[in-house]
PDB file of C-alpha atoms and ligand atoms in Angstrom:
ATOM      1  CA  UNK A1416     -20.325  20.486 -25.033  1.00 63.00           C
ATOM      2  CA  UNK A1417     -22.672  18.276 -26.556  1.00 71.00           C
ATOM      3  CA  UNK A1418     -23.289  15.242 -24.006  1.00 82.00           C
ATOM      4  CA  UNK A1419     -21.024  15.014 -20.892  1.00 95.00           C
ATOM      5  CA  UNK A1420     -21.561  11.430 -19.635  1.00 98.00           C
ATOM      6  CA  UNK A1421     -23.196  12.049 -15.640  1.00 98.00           C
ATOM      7  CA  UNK A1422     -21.977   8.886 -14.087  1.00 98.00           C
ATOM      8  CA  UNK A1423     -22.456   7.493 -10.077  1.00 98.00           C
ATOM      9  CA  UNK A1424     -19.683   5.568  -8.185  1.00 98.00           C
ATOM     10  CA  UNK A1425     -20.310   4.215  -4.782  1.00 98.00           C
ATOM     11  CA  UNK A1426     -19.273   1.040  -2.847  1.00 98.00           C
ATOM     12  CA  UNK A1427     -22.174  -0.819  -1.456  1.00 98.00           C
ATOM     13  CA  UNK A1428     -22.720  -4.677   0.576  1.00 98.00           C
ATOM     14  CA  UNK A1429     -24.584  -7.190  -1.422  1.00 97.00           C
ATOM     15  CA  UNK A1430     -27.961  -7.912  -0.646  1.00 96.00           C
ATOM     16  CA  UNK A1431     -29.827  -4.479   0.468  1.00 96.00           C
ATOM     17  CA  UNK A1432     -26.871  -1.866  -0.886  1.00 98.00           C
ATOM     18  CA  UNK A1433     -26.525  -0.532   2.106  1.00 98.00           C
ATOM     19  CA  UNK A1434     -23.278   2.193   1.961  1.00 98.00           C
ATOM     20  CA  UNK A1435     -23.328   4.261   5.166  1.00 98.00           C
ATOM     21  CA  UNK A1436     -23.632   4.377   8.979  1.00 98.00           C
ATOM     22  CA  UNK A1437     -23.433   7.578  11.136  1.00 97.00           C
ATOM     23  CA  UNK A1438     -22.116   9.670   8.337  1.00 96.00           C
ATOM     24  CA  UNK A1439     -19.439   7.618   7.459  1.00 96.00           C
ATOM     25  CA  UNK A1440     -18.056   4.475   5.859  1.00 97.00           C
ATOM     26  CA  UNK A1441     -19.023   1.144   7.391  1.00 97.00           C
ATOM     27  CA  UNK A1442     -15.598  -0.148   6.237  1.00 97.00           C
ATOM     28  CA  UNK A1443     -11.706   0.836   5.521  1.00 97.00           C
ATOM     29  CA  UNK A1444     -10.561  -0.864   2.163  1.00 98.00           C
ATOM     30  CA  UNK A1445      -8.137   1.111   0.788  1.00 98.00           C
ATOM     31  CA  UNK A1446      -8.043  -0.904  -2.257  1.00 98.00           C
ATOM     32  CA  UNK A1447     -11.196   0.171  -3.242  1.00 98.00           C
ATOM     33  CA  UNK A1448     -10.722   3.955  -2.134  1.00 98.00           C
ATOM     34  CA  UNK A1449      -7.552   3.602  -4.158  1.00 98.00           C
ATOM     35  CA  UNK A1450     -10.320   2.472  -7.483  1.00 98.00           C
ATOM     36  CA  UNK A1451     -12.485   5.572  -6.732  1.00 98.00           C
ATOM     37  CA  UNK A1452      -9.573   8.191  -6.347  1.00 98.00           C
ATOM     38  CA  UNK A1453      -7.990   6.872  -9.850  1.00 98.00           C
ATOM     39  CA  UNK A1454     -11.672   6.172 -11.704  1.00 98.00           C
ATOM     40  CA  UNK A1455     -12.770  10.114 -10.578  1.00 98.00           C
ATOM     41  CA  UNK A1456      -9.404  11.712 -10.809  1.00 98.00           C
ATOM     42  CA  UNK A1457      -8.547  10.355 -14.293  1.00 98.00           C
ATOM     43  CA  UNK A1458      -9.397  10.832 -17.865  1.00 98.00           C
ATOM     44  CA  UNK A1459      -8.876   9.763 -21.413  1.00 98.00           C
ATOM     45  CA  UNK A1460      -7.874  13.333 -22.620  1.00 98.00           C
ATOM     46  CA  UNK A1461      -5.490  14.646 -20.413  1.00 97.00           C
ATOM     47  CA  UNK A1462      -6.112  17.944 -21.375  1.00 97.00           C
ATOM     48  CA  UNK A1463      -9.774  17.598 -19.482  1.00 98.00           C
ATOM     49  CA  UNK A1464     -10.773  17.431 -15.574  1.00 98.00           C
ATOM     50  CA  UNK A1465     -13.657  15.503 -14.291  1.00 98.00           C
ATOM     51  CA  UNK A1466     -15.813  17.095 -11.298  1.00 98.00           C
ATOM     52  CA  UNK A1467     -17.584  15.481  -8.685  1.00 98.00           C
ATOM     53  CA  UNK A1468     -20.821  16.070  -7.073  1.00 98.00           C
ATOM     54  CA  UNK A1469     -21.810  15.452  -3.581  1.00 98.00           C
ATOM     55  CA  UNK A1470     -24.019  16.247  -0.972  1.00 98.00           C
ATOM     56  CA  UNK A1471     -23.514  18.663   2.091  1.00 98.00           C
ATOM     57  CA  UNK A1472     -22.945  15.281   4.755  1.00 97.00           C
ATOM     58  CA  UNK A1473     -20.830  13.398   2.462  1.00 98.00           C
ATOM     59  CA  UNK A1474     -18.816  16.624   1.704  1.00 98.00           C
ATOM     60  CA  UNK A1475     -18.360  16.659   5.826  1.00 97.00           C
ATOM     61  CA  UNK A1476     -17.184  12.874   6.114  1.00 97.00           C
ATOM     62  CA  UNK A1477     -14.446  13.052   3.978  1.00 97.00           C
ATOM     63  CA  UNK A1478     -10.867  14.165   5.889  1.00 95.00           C
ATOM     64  CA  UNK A1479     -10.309  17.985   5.566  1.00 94.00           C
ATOM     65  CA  UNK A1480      -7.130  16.985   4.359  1.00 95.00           C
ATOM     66  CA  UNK A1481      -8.717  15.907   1.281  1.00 96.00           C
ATOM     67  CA  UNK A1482     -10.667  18.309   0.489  1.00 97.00           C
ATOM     68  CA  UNK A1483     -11.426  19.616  -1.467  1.00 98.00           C
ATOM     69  CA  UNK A1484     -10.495  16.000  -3.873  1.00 98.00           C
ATOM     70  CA  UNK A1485      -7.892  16.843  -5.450  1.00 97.00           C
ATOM     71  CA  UNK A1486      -7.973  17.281  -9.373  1.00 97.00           C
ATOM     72  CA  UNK A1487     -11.081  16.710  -9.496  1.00 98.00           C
ATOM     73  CA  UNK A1488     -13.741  19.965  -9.863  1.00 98.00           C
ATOM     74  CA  UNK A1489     -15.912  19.708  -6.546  1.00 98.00           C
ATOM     75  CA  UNK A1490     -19.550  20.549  -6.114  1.00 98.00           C
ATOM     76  CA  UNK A1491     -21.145  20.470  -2.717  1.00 98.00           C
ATOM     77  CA  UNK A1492     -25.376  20.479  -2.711  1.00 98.00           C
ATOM     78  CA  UNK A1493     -27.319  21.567   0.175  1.00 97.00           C
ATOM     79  CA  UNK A1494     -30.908  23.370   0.181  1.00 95.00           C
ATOM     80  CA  UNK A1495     -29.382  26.075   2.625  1.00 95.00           C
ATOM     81  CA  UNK A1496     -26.949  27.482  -0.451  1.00 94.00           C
ATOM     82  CA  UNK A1497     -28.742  30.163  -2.300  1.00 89.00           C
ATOM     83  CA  UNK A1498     -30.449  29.666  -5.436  1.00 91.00           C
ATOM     84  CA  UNK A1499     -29.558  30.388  -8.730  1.00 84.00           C
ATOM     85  CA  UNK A1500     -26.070  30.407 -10.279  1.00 85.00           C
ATOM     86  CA  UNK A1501     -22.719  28.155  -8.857  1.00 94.00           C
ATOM     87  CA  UNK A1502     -20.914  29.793  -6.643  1.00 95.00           C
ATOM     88  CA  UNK A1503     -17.134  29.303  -5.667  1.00 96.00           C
ATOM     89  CA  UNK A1504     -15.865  29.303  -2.749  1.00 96.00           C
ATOM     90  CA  UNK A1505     -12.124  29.348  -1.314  1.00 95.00           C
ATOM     91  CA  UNK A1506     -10.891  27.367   1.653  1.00 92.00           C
ATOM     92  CA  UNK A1507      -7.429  29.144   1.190  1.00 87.00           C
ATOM     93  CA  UNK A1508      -5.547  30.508  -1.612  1.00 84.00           C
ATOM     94  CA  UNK A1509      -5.529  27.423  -3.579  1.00 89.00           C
ATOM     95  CA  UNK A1510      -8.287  25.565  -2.531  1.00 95.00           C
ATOM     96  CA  UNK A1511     -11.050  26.268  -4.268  1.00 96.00           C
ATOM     97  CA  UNK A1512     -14.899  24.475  -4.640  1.00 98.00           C
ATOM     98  CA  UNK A1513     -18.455  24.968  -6.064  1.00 98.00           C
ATOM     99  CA  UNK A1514     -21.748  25.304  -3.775  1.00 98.00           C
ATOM    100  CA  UNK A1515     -25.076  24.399  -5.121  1.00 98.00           C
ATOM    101  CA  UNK A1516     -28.897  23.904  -4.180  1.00 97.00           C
ATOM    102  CA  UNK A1517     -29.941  21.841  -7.315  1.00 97.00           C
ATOM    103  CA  UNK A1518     -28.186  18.935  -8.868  1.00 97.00           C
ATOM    104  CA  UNK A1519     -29.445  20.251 -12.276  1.00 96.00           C
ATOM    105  CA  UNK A1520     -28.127  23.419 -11.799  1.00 96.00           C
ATOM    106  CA  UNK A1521     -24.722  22.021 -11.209  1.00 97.00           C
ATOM    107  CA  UNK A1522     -24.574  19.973 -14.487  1.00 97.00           C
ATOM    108  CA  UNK A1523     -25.667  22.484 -16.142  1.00 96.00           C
ATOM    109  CA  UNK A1524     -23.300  25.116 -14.967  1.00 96.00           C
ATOM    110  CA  UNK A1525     -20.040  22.686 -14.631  1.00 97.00           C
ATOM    111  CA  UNK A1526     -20.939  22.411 -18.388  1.00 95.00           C
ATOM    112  CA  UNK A1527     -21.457  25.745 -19.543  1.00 94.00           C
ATOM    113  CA  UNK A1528     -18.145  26.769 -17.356  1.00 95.00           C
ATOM    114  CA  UNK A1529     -15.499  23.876 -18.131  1.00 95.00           C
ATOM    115  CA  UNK A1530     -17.124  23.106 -21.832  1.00 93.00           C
ATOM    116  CA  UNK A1531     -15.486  21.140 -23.530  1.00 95.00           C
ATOM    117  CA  UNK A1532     -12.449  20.795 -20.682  1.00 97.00           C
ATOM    118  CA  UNK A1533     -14.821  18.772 -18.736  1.00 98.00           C
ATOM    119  CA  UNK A1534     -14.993  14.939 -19.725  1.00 98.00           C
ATOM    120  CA  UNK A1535     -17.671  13.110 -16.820  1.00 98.00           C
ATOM    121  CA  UNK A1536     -19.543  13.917 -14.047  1.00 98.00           C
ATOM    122  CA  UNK A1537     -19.033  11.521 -11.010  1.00 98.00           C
ATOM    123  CA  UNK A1538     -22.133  11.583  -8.685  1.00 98.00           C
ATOM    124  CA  UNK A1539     -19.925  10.492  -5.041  1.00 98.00           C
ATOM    125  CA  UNK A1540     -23.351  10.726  -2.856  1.00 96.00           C
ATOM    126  CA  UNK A1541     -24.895   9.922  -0.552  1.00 96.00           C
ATOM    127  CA  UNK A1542     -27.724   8.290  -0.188  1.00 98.00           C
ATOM    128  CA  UNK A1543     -29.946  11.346  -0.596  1.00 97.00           C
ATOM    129  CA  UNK A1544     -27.872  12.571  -3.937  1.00 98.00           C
ATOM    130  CA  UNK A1545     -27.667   8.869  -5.272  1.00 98.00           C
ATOM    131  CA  UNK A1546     -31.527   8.063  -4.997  1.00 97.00           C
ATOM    132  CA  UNK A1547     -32.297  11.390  -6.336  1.00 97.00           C
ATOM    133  CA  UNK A1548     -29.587  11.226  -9.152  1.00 98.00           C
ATOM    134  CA  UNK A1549     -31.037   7.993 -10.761  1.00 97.00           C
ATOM    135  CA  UNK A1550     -33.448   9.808 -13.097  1.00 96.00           C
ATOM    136  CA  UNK A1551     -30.566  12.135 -14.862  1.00 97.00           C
ATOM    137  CA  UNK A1552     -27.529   9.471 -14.908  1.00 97.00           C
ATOM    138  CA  UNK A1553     -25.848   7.446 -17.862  1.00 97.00           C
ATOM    139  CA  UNK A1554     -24.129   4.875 -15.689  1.00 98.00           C
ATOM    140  CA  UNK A1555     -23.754   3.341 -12.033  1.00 98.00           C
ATOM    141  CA  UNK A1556     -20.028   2.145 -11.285  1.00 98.00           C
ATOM    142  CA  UNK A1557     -21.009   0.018  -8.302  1.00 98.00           C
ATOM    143  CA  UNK A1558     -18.253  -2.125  -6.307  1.00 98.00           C
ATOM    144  CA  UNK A1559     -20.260  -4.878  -4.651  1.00 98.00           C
ATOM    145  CA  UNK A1560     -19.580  -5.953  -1.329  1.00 98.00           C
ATOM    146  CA  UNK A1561     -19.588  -9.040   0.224  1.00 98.00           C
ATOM    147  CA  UNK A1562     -18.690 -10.031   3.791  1.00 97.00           C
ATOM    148  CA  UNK A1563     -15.959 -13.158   4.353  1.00 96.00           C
ATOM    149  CA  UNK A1564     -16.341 -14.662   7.619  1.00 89.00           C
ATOM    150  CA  UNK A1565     -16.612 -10.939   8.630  1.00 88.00           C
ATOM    151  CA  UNK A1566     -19.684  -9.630  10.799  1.00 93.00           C
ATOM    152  CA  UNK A1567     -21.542  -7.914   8.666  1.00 94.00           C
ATOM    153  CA  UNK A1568     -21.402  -3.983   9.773  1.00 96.00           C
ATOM    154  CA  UNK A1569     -24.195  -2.198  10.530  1.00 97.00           C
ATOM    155  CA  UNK A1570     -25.498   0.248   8.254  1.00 97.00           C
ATOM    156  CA  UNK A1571     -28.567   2.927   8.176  1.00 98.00           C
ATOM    157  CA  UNK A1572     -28.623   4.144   4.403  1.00 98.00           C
ATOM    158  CA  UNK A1573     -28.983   2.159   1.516  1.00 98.00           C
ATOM    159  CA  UNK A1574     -28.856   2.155  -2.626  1.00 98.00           C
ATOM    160  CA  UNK A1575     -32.683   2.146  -4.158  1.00 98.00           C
ATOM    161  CA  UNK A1576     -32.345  -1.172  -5.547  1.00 97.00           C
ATOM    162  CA  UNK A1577     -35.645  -1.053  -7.198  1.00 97.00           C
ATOM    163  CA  UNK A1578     -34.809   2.248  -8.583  1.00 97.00           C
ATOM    164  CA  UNK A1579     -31.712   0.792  -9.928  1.00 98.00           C
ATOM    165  CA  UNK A1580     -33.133  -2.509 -11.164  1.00 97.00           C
ATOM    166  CA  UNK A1581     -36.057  -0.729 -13.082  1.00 97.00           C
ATOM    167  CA  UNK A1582     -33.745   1.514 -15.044  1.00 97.00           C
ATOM    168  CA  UNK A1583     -30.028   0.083 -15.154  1.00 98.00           C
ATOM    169  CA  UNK A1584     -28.689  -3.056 -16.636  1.00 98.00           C
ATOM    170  CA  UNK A1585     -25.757  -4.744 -15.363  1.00 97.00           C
ATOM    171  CA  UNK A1586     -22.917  -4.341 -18.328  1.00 97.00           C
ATOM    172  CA  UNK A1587     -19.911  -5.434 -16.702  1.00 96.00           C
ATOM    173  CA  UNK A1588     -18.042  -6.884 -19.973  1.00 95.00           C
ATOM    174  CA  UNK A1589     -17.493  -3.124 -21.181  1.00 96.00           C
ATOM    175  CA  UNK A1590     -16.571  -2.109 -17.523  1.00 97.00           C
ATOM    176  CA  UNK A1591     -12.209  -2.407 -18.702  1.00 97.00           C
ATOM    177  CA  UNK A1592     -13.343   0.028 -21.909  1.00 97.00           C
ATOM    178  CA  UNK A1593     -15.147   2.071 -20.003  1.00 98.00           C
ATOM    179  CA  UNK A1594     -12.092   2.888 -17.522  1.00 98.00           C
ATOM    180  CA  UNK A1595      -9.447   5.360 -18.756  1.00 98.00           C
ATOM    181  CA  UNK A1596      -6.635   3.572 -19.252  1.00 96.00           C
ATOM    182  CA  UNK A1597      -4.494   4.408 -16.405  1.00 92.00           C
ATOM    183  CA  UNK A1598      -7.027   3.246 -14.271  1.00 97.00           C
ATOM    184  CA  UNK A1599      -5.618  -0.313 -12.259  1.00 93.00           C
ATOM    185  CA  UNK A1600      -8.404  -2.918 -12.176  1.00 96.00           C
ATOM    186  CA  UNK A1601      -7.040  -6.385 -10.421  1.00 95.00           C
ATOM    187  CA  UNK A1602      -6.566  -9.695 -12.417  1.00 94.00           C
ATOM    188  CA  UNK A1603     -10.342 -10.613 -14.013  1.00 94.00           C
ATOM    189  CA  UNK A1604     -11.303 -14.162 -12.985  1.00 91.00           C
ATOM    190  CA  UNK A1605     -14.007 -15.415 -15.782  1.00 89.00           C
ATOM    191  CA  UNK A1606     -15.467 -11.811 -16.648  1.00 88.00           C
ATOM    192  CA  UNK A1607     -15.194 -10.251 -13.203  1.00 96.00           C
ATOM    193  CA  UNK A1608     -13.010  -8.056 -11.568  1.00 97.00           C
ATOM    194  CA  UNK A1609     -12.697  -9.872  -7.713  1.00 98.00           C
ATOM    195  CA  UNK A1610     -10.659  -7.932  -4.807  1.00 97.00           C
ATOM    196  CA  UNK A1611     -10.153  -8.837  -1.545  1.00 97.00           C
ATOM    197  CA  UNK A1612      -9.345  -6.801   1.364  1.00 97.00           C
ATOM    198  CA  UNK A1613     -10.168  -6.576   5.336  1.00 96.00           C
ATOM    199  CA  UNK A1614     -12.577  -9.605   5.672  1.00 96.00           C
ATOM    200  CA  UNK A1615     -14.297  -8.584   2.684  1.00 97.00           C
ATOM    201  CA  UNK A1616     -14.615  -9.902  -1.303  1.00 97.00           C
ATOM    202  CA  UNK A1617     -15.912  -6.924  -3.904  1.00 98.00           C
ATOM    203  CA  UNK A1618     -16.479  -6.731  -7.455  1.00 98.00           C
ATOM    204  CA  UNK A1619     -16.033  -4.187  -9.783  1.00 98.00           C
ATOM    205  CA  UNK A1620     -19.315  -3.473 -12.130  1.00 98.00           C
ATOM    206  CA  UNK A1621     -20.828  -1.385 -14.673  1.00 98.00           C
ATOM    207  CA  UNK A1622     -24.053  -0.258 -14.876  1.00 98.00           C
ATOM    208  CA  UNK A1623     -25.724   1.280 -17.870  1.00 98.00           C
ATOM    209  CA  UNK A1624     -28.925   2.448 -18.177  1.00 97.00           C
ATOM    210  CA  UNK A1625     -31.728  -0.080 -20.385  1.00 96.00           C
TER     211      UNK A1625
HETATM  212  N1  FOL B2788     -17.339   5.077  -4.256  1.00 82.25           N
HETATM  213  C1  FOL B2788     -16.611   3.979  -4.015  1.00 82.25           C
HETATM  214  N2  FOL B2788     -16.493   3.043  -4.967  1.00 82.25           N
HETATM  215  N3  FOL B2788     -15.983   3.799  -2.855  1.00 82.25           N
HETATM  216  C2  FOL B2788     -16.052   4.731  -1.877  1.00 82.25           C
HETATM  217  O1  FOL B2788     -15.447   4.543  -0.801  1.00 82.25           O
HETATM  218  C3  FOL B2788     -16.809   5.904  -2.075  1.00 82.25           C
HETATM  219  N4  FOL B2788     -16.896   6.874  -1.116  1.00 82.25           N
HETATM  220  C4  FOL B2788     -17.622   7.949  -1.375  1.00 82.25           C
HETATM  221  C5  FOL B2788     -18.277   8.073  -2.603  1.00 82.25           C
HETATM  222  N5  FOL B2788     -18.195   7.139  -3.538  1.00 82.25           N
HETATM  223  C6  FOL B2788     -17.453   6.039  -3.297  1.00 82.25           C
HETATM  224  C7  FOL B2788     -17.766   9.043  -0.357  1.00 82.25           C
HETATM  225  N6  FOL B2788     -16.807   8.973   0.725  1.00 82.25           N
HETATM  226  C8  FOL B2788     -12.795  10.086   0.331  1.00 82.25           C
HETATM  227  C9  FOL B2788     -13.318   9.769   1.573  1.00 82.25           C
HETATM  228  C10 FOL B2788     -14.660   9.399   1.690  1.00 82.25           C
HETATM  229  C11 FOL B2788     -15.490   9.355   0.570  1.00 82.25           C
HETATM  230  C12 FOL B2788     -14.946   9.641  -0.670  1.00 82.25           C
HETATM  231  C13 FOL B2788     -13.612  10.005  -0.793  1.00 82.25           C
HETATM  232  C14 FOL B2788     -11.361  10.477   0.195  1.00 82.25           C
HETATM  233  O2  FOL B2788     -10.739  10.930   1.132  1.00 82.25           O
HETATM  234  N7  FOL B2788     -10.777  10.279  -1.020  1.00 82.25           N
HETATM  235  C15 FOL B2788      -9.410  10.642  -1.387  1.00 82.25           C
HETATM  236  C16 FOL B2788      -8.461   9.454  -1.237  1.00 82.25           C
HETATM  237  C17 FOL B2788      -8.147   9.145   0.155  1.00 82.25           C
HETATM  238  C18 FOL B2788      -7.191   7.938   0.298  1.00 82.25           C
HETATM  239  O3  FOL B2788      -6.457   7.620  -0.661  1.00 82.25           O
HETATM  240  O4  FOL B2788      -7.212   7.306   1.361  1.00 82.25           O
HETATM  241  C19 FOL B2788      -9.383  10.992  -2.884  1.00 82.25           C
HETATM  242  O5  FOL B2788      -8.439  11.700  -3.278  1.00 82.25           O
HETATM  243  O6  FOL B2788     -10.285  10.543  -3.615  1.00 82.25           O
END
């Protein structure tokens, strides 16, 4: 295929971005895990898959009963797989997902396997995949997270705003065309998509790069 758009989605509190502590979630909003299981599972040709790409930890923190994602292609990255090409591996008969040691590699190969049955590349973290992915990605779909009379959880990784900042502009007018169309975004209030769930307000966005 000739250009398979490589995009990152991640959930992440307003100001720092941070998204994790202790190898998990700092929150449960199933709202917004309901947003990432529709914008990563779906597509505008249903005759083509997306795959997602994480690392090795975030791989680990997601419930063995989903995993690997379903219908979704799944890539794991760690520097202890061996070099050189993909390789599958089977949890059980049907269960089936890739192992990598470059991110590169793994575009590259999801492309040259799927072709032109692949449609985009979601980059699902974490914080070590995300920071590193910012030099080879099209577009950031960030939800933005902000505390409501809430303590504000703590968290020890974070987005590299500056990273994003230098290269990414905030686009969030073409987030609804951006979204396949089965994808449910809530009620826009003046040009952005507002949820609320569990003590906290988020926002929907688009980020594309400058
Ligand atoms: N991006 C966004 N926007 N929100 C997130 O929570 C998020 N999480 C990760 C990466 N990008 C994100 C990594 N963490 C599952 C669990 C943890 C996880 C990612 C996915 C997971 O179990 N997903 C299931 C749905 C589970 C459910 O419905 O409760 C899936 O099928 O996607």
């Amino acid at each position: 295929p000739k250009h398979v758009p490589v995009v990152s989605i991640v959930a992440a509190l307003l100001p720092d971005m941070g998204i994790g502590f202790q190898q998990s979630l700092p929150w449960r909003l199933s709202k917004e895990m309901k947003y990432f299981r529709e914008v990563t599972s779906s597509t505008f040709d249903g005759g083509k898959q997306n795959a997602v790409i994480m690392g090795r930890k975030t791989w680990e923190s997601i419930p063995s009963r989903f995993r690997p994602l379903p219908n979704r292609i799944n890539v794991v990255l760690s520097r202890s797989f061996e070099n050189g090409q993909m390789k599958q591996v089977s949890l059980d008969e049907n269960k089936t997902y890739f192992q990598s040691s470059s991110l590169q590699r793994s575009i590259d190969s999801l492309m040259s396997l799927m072709g032109e049955k692949l449609e985009r590349i979601y980059i699902i973290g974490g914080s070590e995949i995300y920071n590193h992915a910012f030099d080879v990605i099209d577009h950031v779909l960030i939800t933005k997270l902000e505390p409501v009379d809430t303590v504000r959880p703590k968290m020890d990784t974070f987005l590299d705003v500056a990273k994003l900042n230098d290269s990414f502009q905030e686009m969030n007018q073409n987030l609804a065309d951006f979204l396949p169309p089965n994808v449910t975004l809530p009620k826009p209030h003046n040009q952005a998509y507002i949820e609320n769930e569990n003590g906290y307000k988020f926002e929907f966005s688009l980020y594309s790069r400058k």
